[in-house]
mmCIF file of C-alpha atoms and ligand atoms in Angstrom:
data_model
loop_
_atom_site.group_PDB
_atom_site.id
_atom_site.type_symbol
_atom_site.label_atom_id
_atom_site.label_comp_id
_atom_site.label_asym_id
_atom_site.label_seq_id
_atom_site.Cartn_x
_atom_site.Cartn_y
_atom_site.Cartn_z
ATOM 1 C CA UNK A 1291 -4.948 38.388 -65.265
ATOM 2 C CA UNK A 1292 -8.680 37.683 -65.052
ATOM 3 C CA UNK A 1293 -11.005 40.173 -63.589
ATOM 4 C CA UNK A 1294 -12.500 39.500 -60.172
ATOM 5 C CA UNK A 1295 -16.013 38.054 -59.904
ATOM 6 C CA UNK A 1296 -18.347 39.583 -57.258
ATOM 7 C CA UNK A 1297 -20.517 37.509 -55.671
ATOM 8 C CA UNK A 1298 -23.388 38.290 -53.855
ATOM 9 C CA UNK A 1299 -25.157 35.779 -51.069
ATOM 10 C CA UNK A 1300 -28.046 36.464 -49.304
ATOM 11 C CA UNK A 1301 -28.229 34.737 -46.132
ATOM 12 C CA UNK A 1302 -24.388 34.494 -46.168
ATOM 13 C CA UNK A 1303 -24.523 34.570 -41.583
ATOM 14 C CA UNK A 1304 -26.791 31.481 -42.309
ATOM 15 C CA UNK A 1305 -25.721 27.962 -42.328
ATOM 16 C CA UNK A 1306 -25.183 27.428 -45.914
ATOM 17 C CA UNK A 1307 -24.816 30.855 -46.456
ATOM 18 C CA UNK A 1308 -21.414 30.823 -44.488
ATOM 19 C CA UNK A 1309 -19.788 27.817 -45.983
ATOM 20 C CA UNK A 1310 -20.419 29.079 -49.760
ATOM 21 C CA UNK A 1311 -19.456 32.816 -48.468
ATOM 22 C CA UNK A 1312 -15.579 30.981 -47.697
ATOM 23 C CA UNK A 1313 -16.286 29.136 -50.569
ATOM 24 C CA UNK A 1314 -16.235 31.601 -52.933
ATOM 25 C CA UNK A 1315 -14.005 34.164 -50.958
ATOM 26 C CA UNK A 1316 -11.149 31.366 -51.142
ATOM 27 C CA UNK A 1317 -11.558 30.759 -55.199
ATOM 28 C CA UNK A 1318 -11.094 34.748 -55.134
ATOM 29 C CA UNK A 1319 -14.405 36.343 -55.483
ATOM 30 C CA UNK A 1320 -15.858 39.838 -54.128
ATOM 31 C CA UNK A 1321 -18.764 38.580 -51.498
ATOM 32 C CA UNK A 1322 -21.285 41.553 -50.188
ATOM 33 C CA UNK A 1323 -23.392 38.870 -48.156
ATOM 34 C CA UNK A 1324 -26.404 40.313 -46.707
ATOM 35 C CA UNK A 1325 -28.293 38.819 -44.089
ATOM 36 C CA UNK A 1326 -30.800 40.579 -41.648
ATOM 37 C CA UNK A 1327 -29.765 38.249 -38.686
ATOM 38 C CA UNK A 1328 -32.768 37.207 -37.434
ATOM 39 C CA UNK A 1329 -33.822 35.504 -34.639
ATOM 40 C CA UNK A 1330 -35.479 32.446 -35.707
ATOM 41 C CA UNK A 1331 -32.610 31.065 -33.779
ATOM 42 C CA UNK A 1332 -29.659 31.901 -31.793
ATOM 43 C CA UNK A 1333 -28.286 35.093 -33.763
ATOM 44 C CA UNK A 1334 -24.814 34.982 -31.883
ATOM 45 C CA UNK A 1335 -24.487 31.923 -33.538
ATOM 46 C CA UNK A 1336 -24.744 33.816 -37.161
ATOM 47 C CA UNK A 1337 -22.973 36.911 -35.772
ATOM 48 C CA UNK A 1338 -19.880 34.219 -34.925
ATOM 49 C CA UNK A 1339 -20.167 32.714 -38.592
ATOM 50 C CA UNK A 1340 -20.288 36.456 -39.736
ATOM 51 C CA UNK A 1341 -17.664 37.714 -37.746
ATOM 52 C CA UNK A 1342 -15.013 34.800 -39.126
ATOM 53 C CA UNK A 1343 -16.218 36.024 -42.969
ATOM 54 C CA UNK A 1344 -15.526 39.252 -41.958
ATOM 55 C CA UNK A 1345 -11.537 38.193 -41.594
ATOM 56 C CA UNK A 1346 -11.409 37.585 -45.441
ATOM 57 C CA UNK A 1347 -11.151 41.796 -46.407
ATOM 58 C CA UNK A 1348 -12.993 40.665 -49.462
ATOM 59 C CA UNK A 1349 -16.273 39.992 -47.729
ATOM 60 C CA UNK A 1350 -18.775 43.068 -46.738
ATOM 61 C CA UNK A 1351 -21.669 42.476 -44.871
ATOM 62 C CA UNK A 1352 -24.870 44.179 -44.935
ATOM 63 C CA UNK A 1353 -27.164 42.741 -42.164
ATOM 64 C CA UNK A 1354 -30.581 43.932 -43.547
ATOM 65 C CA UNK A 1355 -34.267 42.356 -44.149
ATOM 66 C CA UNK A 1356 -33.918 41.756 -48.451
ATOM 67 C CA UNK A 1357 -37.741 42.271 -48.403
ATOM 68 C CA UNK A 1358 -36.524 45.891 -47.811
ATOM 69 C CA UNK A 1359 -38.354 48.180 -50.593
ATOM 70 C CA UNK A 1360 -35.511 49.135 -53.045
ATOM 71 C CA UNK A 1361 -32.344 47.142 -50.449
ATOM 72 C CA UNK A 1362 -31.214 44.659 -52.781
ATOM 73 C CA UNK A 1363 -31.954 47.063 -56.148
ATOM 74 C CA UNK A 1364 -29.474 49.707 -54.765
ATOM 75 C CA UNK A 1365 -27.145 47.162 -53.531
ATOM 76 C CA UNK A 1366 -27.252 45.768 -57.320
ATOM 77 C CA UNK A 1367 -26.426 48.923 -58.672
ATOM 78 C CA UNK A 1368 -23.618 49.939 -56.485
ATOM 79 C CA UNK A 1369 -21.528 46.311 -56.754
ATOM 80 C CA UNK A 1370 -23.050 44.610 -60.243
ATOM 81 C CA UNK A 1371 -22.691 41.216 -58.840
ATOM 82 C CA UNK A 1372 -21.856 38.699 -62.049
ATOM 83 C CA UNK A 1373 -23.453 35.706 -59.492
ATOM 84 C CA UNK A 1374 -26.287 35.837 -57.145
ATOM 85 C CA UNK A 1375 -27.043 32.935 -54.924
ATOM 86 C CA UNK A 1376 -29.851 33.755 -52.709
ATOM 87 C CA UNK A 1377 -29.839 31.390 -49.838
ATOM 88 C CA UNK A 1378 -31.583 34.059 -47.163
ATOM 89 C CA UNK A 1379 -35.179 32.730 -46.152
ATOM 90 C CA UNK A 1380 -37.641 31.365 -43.334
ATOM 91 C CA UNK A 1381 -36.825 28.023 -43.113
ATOM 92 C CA UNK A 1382 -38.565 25.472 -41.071
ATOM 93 C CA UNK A 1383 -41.412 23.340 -42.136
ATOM 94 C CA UNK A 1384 -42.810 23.262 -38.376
ATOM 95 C CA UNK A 1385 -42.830 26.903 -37.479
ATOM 96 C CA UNK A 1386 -44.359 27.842 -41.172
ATOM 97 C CA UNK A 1387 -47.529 26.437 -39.134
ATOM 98 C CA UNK A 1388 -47.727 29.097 -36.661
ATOM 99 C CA UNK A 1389 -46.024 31.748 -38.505
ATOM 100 C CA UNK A 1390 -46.626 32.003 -42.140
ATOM 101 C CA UNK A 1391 -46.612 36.033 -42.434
ATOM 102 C CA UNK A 1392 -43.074 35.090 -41.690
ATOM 103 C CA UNK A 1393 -42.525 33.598 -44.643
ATOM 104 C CA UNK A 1394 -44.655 35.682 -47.018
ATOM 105 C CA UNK A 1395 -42.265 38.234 -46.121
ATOM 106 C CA UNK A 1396 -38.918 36.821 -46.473
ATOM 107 C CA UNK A 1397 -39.501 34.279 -48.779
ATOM 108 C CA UNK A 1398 -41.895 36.002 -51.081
ATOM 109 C CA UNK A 1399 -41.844 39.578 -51.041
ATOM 110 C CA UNK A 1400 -37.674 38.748 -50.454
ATOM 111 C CA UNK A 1401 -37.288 36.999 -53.456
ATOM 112 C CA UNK A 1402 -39.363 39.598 -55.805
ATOM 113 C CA UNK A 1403 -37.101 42.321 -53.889
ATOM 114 C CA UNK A 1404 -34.400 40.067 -55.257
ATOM 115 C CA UNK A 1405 -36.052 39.614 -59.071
ATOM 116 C CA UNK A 1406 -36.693 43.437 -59.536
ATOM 117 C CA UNK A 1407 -33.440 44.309 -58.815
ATOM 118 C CA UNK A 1408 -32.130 41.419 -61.244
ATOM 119 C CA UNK A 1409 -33.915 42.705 -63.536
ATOM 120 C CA UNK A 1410 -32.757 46.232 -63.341
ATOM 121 C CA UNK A 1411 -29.200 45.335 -63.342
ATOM 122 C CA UNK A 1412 -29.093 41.496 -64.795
ATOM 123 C CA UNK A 1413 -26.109 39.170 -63.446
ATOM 124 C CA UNK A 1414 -24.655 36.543 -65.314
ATOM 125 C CA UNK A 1415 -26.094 33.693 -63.194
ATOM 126 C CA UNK A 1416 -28.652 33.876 -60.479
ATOM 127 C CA UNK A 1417 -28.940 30.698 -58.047
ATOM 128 C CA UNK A 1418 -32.086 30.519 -55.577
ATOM 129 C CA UNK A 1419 -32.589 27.487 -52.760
ATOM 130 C CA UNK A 1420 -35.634 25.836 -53.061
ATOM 131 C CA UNK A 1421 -36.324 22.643 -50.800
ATOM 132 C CA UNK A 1422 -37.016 18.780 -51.121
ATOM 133 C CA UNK A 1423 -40.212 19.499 -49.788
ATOM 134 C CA UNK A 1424 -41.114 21.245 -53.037
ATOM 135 C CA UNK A 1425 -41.885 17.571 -54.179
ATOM 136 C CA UNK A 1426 -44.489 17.199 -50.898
ATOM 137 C CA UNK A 1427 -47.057 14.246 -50.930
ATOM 138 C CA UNK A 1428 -45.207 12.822 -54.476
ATOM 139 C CA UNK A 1429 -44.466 8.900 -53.026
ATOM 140 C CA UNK A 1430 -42.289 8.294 -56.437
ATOM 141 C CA UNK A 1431 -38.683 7.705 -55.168
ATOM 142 C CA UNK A 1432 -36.145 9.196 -56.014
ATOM 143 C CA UNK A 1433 -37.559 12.533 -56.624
ATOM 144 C CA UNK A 1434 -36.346 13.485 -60.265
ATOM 145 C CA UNK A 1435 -36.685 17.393 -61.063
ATOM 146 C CA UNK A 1436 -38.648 16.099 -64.382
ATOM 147 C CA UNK A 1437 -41.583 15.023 -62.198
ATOM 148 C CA UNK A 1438 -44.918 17.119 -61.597
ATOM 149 C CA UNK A 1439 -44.703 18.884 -57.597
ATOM 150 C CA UNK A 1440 -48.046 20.322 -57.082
ATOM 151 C CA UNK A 1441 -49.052 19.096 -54.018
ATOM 152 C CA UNK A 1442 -46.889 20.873 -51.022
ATOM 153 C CA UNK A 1443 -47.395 20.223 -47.660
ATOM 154 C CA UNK A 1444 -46.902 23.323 -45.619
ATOM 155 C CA UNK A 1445 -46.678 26.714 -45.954
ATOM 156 C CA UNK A 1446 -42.542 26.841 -46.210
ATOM 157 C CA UNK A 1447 -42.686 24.549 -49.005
ATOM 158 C CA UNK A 1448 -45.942 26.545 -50.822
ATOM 159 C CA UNK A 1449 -43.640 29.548 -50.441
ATOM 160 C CA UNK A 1450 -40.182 27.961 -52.279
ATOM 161 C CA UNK A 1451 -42.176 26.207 -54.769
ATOM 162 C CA UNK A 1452 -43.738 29.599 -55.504
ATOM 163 C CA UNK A 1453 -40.349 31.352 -56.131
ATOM 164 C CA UNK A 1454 -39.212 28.845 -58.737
ATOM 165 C CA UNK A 1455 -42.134 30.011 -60.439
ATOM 166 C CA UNK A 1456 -41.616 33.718 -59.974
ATOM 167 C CA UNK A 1457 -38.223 33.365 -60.870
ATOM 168 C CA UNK A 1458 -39.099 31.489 -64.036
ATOM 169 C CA UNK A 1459 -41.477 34.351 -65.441
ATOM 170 C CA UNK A 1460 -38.235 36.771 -64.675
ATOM 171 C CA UNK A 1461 -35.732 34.525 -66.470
ATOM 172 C CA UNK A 1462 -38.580 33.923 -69.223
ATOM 173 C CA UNK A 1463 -39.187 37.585 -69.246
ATOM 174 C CA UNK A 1464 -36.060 39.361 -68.995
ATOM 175 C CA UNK A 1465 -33.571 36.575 -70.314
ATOM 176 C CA UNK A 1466 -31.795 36.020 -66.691
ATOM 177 C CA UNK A 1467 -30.385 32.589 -65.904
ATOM 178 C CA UNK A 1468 -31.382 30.992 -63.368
ATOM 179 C CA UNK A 1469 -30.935 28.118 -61.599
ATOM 180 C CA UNK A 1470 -33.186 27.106 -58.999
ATOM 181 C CA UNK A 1471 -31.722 24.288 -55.683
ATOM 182 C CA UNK A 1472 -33.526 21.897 -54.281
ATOM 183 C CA UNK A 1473 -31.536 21.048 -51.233
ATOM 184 C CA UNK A 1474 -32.179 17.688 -49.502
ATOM 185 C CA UNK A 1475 -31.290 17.710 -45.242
ATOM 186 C CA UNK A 1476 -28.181 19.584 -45.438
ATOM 187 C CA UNK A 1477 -26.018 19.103 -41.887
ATOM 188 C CA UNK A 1478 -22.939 19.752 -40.597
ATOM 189 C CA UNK A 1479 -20.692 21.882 -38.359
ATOM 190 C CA UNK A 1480 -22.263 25.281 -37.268
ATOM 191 C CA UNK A 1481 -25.656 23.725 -38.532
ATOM 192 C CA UNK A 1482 -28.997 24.881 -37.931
ATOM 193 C CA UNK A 1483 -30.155 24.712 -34.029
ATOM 194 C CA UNK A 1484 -33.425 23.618 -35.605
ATOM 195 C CA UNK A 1485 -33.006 20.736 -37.143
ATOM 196 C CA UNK A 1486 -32.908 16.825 -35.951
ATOM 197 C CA UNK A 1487 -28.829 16.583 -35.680
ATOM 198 C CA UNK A 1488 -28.182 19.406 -33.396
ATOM 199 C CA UNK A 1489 -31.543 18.919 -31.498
ATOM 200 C CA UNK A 1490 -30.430 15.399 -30.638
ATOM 201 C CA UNK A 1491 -27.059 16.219 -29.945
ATOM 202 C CA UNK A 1492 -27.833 19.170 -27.360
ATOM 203 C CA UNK A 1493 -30.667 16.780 -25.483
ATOM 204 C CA UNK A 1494 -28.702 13.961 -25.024
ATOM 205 C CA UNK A 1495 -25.675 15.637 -23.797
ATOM 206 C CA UNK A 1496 -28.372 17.368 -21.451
ATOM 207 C CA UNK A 1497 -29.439 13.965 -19.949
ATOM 208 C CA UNK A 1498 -33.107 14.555 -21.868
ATOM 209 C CA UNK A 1499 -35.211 12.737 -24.501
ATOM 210 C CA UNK A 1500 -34.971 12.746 -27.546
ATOM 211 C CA UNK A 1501 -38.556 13.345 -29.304
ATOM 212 C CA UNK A 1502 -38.535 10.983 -32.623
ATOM 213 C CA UNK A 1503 -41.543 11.566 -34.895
ATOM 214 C CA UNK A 1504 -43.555 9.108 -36.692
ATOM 215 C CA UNK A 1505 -41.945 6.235 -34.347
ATOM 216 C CA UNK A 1506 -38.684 6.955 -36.147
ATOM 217 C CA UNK A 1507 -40.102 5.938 -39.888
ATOM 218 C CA UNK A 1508 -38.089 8.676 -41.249
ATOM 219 C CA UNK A 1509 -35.729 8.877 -43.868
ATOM 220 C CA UNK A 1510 -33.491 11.401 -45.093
ATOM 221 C CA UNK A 1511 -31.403 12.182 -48.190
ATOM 222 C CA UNK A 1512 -29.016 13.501 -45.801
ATOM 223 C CA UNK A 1513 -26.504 16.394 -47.566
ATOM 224 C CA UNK A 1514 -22.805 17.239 -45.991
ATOM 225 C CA UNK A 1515 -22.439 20.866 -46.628
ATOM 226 C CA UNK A 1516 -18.994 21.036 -47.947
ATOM 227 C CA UNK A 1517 -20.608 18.612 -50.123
ATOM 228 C CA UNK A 1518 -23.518 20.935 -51.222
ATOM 229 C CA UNK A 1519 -21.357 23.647 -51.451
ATOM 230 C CA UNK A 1520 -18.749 21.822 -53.820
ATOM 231 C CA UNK A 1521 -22.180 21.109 -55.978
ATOM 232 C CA UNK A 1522 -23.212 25.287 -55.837
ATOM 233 C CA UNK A 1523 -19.803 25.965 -56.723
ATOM 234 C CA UNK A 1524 -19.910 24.088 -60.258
ATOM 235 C CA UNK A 1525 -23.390 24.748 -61.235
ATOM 236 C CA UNK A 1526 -22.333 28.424 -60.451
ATOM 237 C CA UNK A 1527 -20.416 27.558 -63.813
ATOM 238 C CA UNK A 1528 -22.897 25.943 -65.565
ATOM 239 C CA UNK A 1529 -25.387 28.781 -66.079
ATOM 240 C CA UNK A 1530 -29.008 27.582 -68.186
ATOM 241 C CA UNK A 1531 -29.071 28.650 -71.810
ATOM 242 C CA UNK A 1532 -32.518 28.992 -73.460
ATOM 243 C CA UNK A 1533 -33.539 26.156 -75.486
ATOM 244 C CA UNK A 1534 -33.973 27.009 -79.398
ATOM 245 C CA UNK A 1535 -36.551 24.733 -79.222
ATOM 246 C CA UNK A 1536 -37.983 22.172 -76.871
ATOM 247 C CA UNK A 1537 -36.099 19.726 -78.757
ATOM 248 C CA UNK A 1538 -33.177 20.406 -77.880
ATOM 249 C CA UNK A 1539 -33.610 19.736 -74.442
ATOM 250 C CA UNK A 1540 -31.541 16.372 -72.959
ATOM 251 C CA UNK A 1541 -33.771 13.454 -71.423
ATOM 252 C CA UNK A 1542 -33.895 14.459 -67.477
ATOM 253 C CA UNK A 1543 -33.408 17.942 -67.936
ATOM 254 C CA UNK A 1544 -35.460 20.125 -66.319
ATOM 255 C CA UNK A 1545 -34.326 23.613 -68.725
ATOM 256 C CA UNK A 1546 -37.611 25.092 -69.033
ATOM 257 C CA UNK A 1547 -38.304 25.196 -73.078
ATOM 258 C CA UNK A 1548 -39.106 28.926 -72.814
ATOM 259 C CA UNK A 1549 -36.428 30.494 -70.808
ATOM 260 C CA UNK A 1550 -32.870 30.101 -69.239
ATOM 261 C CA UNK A 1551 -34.060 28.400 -66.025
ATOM 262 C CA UNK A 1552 -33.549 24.859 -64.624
ATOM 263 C CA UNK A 1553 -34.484 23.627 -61.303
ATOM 264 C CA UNK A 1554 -31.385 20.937 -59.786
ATOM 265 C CA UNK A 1555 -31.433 18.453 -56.850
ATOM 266 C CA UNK A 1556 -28.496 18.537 -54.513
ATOM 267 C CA UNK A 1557 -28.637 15.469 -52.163
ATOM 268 C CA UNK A 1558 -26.699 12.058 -51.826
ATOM 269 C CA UNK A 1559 -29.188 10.498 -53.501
ATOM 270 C CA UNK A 1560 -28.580 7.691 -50.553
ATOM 271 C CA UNK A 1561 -31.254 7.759 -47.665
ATOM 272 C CA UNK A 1562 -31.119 7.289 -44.526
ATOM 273 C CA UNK A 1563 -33.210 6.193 -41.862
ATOM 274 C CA UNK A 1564 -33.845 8.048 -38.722
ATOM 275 C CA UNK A 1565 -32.674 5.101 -36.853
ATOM 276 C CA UNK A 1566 -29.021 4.733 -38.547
ATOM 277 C CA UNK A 1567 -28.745 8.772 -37.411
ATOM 278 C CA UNK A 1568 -29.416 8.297 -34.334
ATOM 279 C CA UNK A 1569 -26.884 5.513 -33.867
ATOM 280 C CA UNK A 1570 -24.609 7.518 -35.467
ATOM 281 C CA UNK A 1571 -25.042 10.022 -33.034
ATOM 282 C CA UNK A 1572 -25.144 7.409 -30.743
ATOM 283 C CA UNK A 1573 -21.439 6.475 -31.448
ATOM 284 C CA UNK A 1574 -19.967 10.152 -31.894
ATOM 285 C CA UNK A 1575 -21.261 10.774 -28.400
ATOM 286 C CA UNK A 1576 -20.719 7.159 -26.743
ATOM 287 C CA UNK A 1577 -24.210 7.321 -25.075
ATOM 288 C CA UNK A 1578 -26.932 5.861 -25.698
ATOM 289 C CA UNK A 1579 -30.479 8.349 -26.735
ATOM 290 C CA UNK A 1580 -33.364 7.900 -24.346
ATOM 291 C CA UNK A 1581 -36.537 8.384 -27.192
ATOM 292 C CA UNK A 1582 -39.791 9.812 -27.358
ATOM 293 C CA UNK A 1583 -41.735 7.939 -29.706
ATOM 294 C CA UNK A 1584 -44.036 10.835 -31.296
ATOM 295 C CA UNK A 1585 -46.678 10.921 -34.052
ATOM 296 C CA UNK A 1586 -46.129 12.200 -37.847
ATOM 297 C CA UNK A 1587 -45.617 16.070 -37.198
ATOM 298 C CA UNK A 1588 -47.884 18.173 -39.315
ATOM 299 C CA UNK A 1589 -46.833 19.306 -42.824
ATOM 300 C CA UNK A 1590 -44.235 16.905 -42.767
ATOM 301 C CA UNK A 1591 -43.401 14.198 -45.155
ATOM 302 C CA UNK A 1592 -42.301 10.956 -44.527
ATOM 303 C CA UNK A 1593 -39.387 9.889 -46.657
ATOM 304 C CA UNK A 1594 -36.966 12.183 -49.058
ATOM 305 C CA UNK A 1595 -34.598 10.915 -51.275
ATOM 306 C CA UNK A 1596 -33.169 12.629 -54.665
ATOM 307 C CA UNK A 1597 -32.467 11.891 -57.956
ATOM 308 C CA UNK A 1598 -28.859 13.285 -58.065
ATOM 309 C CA UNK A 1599 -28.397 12.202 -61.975
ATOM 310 C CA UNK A 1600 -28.920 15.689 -63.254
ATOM 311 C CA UNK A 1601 -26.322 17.312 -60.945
ATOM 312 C CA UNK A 1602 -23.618 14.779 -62.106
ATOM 313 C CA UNK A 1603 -24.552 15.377 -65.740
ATOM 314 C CA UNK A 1604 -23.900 19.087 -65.237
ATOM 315 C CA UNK A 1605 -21.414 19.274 -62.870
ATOM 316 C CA UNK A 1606 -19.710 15.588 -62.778
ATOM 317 C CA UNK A 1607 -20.165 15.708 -59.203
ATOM 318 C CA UNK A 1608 -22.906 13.894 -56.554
ATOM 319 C CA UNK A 1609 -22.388 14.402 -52.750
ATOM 320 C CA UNK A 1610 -21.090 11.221 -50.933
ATOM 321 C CA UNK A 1611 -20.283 12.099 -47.597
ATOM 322 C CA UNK A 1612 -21.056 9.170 -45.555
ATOM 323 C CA UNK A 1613 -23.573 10.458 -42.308
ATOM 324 C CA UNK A 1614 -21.586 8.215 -40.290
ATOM 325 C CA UNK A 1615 -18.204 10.266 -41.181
ATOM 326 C CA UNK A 1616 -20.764 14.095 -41.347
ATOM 327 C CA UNK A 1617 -22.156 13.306 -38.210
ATOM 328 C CA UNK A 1618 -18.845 12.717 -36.152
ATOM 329 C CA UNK A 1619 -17.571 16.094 -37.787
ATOM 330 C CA UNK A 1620 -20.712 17.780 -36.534
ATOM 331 C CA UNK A 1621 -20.760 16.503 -33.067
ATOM 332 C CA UNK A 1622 -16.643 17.453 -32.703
ATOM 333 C CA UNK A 1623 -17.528 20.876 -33.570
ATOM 334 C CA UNK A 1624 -20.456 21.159 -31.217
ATOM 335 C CA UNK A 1625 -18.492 19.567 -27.956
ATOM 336 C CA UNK A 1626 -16.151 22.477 -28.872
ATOM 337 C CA UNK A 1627 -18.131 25.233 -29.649
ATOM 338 C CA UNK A 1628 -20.386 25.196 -26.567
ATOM 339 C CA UNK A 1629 -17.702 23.376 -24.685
ATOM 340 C CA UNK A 1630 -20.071 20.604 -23.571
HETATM 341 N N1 NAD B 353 -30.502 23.373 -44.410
HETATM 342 C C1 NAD B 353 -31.313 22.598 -45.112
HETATM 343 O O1 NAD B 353 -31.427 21.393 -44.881
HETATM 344 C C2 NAD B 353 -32.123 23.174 -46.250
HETATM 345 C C3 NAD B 353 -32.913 22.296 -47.001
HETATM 346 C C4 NAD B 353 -33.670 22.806 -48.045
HETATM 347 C C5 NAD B 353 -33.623 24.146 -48.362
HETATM 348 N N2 NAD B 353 -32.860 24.986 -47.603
HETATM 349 C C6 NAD B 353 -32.850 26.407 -47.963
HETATM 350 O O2 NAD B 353 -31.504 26.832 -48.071
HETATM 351 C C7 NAD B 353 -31.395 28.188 -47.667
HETATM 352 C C8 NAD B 353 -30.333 28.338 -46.590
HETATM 353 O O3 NAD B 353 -30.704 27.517 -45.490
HETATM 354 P P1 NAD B 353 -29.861 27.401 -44.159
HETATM 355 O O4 NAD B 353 -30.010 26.009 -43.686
HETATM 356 O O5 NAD B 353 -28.521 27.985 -44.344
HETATM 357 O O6 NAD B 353 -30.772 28.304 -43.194
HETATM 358 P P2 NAD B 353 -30.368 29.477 -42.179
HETATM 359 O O7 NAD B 353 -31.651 29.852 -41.489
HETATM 360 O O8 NAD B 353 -29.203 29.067 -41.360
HETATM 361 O O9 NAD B 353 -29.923 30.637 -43.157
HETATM 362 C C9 NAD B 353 -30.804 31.600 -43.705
HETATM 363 C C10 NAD B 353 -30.257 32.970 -43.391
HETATM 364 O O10 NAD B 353 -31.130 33.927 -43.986
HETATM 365 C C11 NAD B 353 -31.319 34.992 -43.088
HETATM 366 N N3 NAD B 353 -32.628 35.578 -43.342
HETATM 367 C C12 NAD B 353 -33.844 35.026 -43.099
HETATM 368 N N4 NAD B 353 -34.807 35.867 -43.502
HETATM 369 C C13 NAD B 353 -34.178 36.957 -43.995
HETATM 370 C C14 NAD B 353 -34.639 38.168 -44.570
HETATM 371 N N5 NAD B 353 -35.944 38.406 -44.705
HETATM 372 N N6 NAD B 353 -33.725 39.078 -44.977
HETATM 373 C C15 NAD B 353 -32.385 38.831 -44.858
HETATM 374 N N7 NAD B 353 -31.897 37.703 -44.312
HETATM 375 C C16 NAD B 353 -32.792 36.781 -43.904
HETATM 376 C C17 NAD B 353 -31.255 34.374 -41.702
HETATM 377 O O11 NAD B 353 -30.871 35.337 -40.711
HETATM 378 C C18 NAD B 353 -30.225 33.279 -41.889
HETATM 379 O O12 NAD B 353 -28.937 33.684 -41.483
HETATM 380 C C19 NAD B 353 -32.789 28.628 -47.239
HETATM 381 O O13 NAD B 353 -33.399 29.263 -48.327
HETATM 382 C C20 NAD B 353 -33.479 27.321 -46.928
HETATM 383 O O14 NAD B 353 -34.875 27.416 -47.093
HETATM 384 C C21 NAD B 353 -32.097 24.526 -46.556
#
C-alpha cells in the first residue's frame, strides 16, 4: 500500500481553492486547507464551500490570515505536507487601486510566511498562483512563459509577479521545487462574486445594466475550473528539477537555469471576446443584457490569451472547455444556489 500524501492549500474556502481541496481529497490525499475567510466578498459563500470540504474527514480547516508571524511554519511542522499549493491571496485588479496594503499583506508578507516555513521543513513540490496579468502591457499574443513581463499594470499584478521572484531565490537557495501558475479568467460554479460572469448574471436577473468596459473590446482566455484543476493536478506530478546546466533546458521551457523553479500558463489558449460571453449568458438565461458601454478601467489590460504549449508538454493536457458549455454550468448553479 502506498503512503498517504498530505496536501496543504491555502485559500482552500476560495474558489479554486475548493475545487482542488475535492480534488485532491477524492485521489486520497490529507488536505489541512487554511484560509482566513475574508471578506473581500460574501464569506458565507466560502464558509458553504468550506463546510461541504469539511464532509470529506480527511480535510481540516484552519481559517487563519497566512501572513500570521510563525502560522504556516508551525502548521509545517506539525503535518509535513509533501505538496503545497498556495492559492490564498487578494485578488482583484480593480480594488488593488484603492487598497494595496491589502495586498502587501496577503500576497507578500503571506507568501514569505509561506517560503520561511518551506524552508524550515521543505515539501516535495510547492505550487504558487500567479496571474495573466503578470504579462501586463506585453501586446505579443499568445503570452508564452519564455517572454520578458516587466511591465505590470496594477498593484495585484506588481504583487504576484513579485512572489515568483521571491519564490525563485527560495527554490534557488534552499533547493525547493517550485512551480509557479499563471492562471488565465478562471470561471465556473461557486465562482468569484467579483468577476464579469457572476456580475452579469446577478444584474440581469435583477432587471439592471450590465456595465461593459472598454465598449466591450475585451477578450479573455477564459479557464473552466475543473479544467484548471485537472492541469494543477498533473503538474502536482511533474515537480522542476534543477538544470545541470542551462543547456539542458527544452526550447519553451521556462526552468530557471539556476534552480528547481518554472513558471506555467494554465488557460485555453482560445480567447474570447466579451461579446460572445455575454451572448452566452445571454442564452443560459434567455434574456437579453441591457449594457453600459464604459471606458478602459484602470490597471486593466485589454486582451489575454496564453500560450498553453508548455502545460501540454508537461502534463499532456490543455483546458478545452467550451465558454458556451462553462457558462451554462455556471448560470445552473447560480439559479439554484440563490434560488433566483
Ligand atoms: N480566478 C481567477 O481568474 C484567477 C486568475 C489569476 C490568478 N488567480 C489567483 O488564484 C488564486 C485563487 O483565486 P480564486 O479565484 O480562488 O480567489 P478567491 O478570492 O476565491 O480565493 C482566495 C482565498 O484566499 C483567502 N485569503 C485571502 N487572503 C488571505 C490571507 N491573507 N490569509 C489566508 N487566506 C486568505 C480568501 O478568503 C479566499 O477564500 C489567487 O492567488 C488568485 O490571485 C485567480
Amino acid at each position: 500500500m502506498t503512503q498517504q500524501r498530505t496536501a496543504l492549500i491555502s485559500g482552500s474556502a476560495g474558489f479554486i481553492g475548493y475545487y482542488l481541496g475535492q480534488r485532491l481529497l477524492a485521489d486520497g490525499f490529507r488536505v489541512i486547507g487554511v484560509d482566513s475567510l475574508s471578506d473581500y466578498y460574501d464569506p458565507n459563500l466560502k464558509r458553504r464551500r468550506q463546510a461541504n470540504l469539511l464532509q470529506n474527514a480527511g480535510f481540516s480547516a484552519v481559517n487563519e490570515p497566512i501572513e500570521t508571524p510563525g502560522l504556516l511554519a508551525d502548521l509545517f511542522a506539525e503535518h509535513r505536507p509533501d505538496i503545497v499549493v498556495h492559492l490564498a491571496a487578494q485578488a482583484g485588479v480593480r480594488y488593488s487601486i484603492d487598497n494595496p496594503r491589502s495586498y502587501l499583506e496577503s500576497n507578500l508578507v503571506g507568501t514569505f510566511e509561506l517560503l520561511e516555513a518551506a524552508r524550515a521543513h521543505p515539501p516535495q513540490h510547492m505550487l504558487l498562483a500567479s496571474t495573466s496579468s503578470a504579462y501586463g502591457a506585453n501586446t505579443e499574443m499568445p503570452y508564452r512563459e519564455t517572454m520578458k513581463a516587466d511591465h505590470q499594470m496594477s498593484f495585484y499584478a506588481a504583487t504576484k509577479k513579485a512572489t515568483e521572484a521571491m519564490a525563485h531565490s527560495y527554490a534557488h537557495l534552499f533547493d525547493l521545487p517550485v512551480t509557479m501558475f499563471r492562471f488565465f479568467t478562471v470561471y465556473g460554479p461557486w465562482g468569484r462574486p467579483d468577476m464579469a460572469l457572476f456580475k452579469f448574471t446577478r444584474a440581469m436577473l435583477a432587471g439592471e445594466a450590465i456595465d461593459v468596459y472598454n465598449h466591450g473590446e475585451m477578450m479573455r482566455d477564459f479557464t473552466y475550473v475543473e479544467d484548471l484543476v485537472e492541469a494543477i493536478r498533473r503538474l502536482i506530478d511533474a515537480a522542476p528539477i534543477r538544470p545541470e546546466s542551462a543547456e539542458d533546458i527544452a526550447e519553451g521551457d521556462s526552468l530557471s537555469p539556476v534552480a528547481p523553479w518554472r513558471v506555467v500558463n494554465i488557460g485555453n489558449s482560445k480567447p474570447v471576446q466579451l461579446g460572445d460571453m455575454i451572448a452566452a449568458i445571454e442564452d443560459a438565461l434567455g434574456m437579453e443584457a441591457k449594457r453600459n458601454l464604459m471606458p478602459m478601467q484602470p490597471g486593466d489590460v485589454p486582451a489575454t490569451w496564453a500560450d498553453a504549449e508548455l502545460l501540454r508538454a508537461l502534463t499532456g493536457y490543455v483546458p478545452e472547455t467550451d465558454i458556451r458549455e462553462g457558462v451554462r454550468r455556471f448560470v445552473a448553479w447560480y439559479r439554484d444556489y440563490y434560488q433566483v
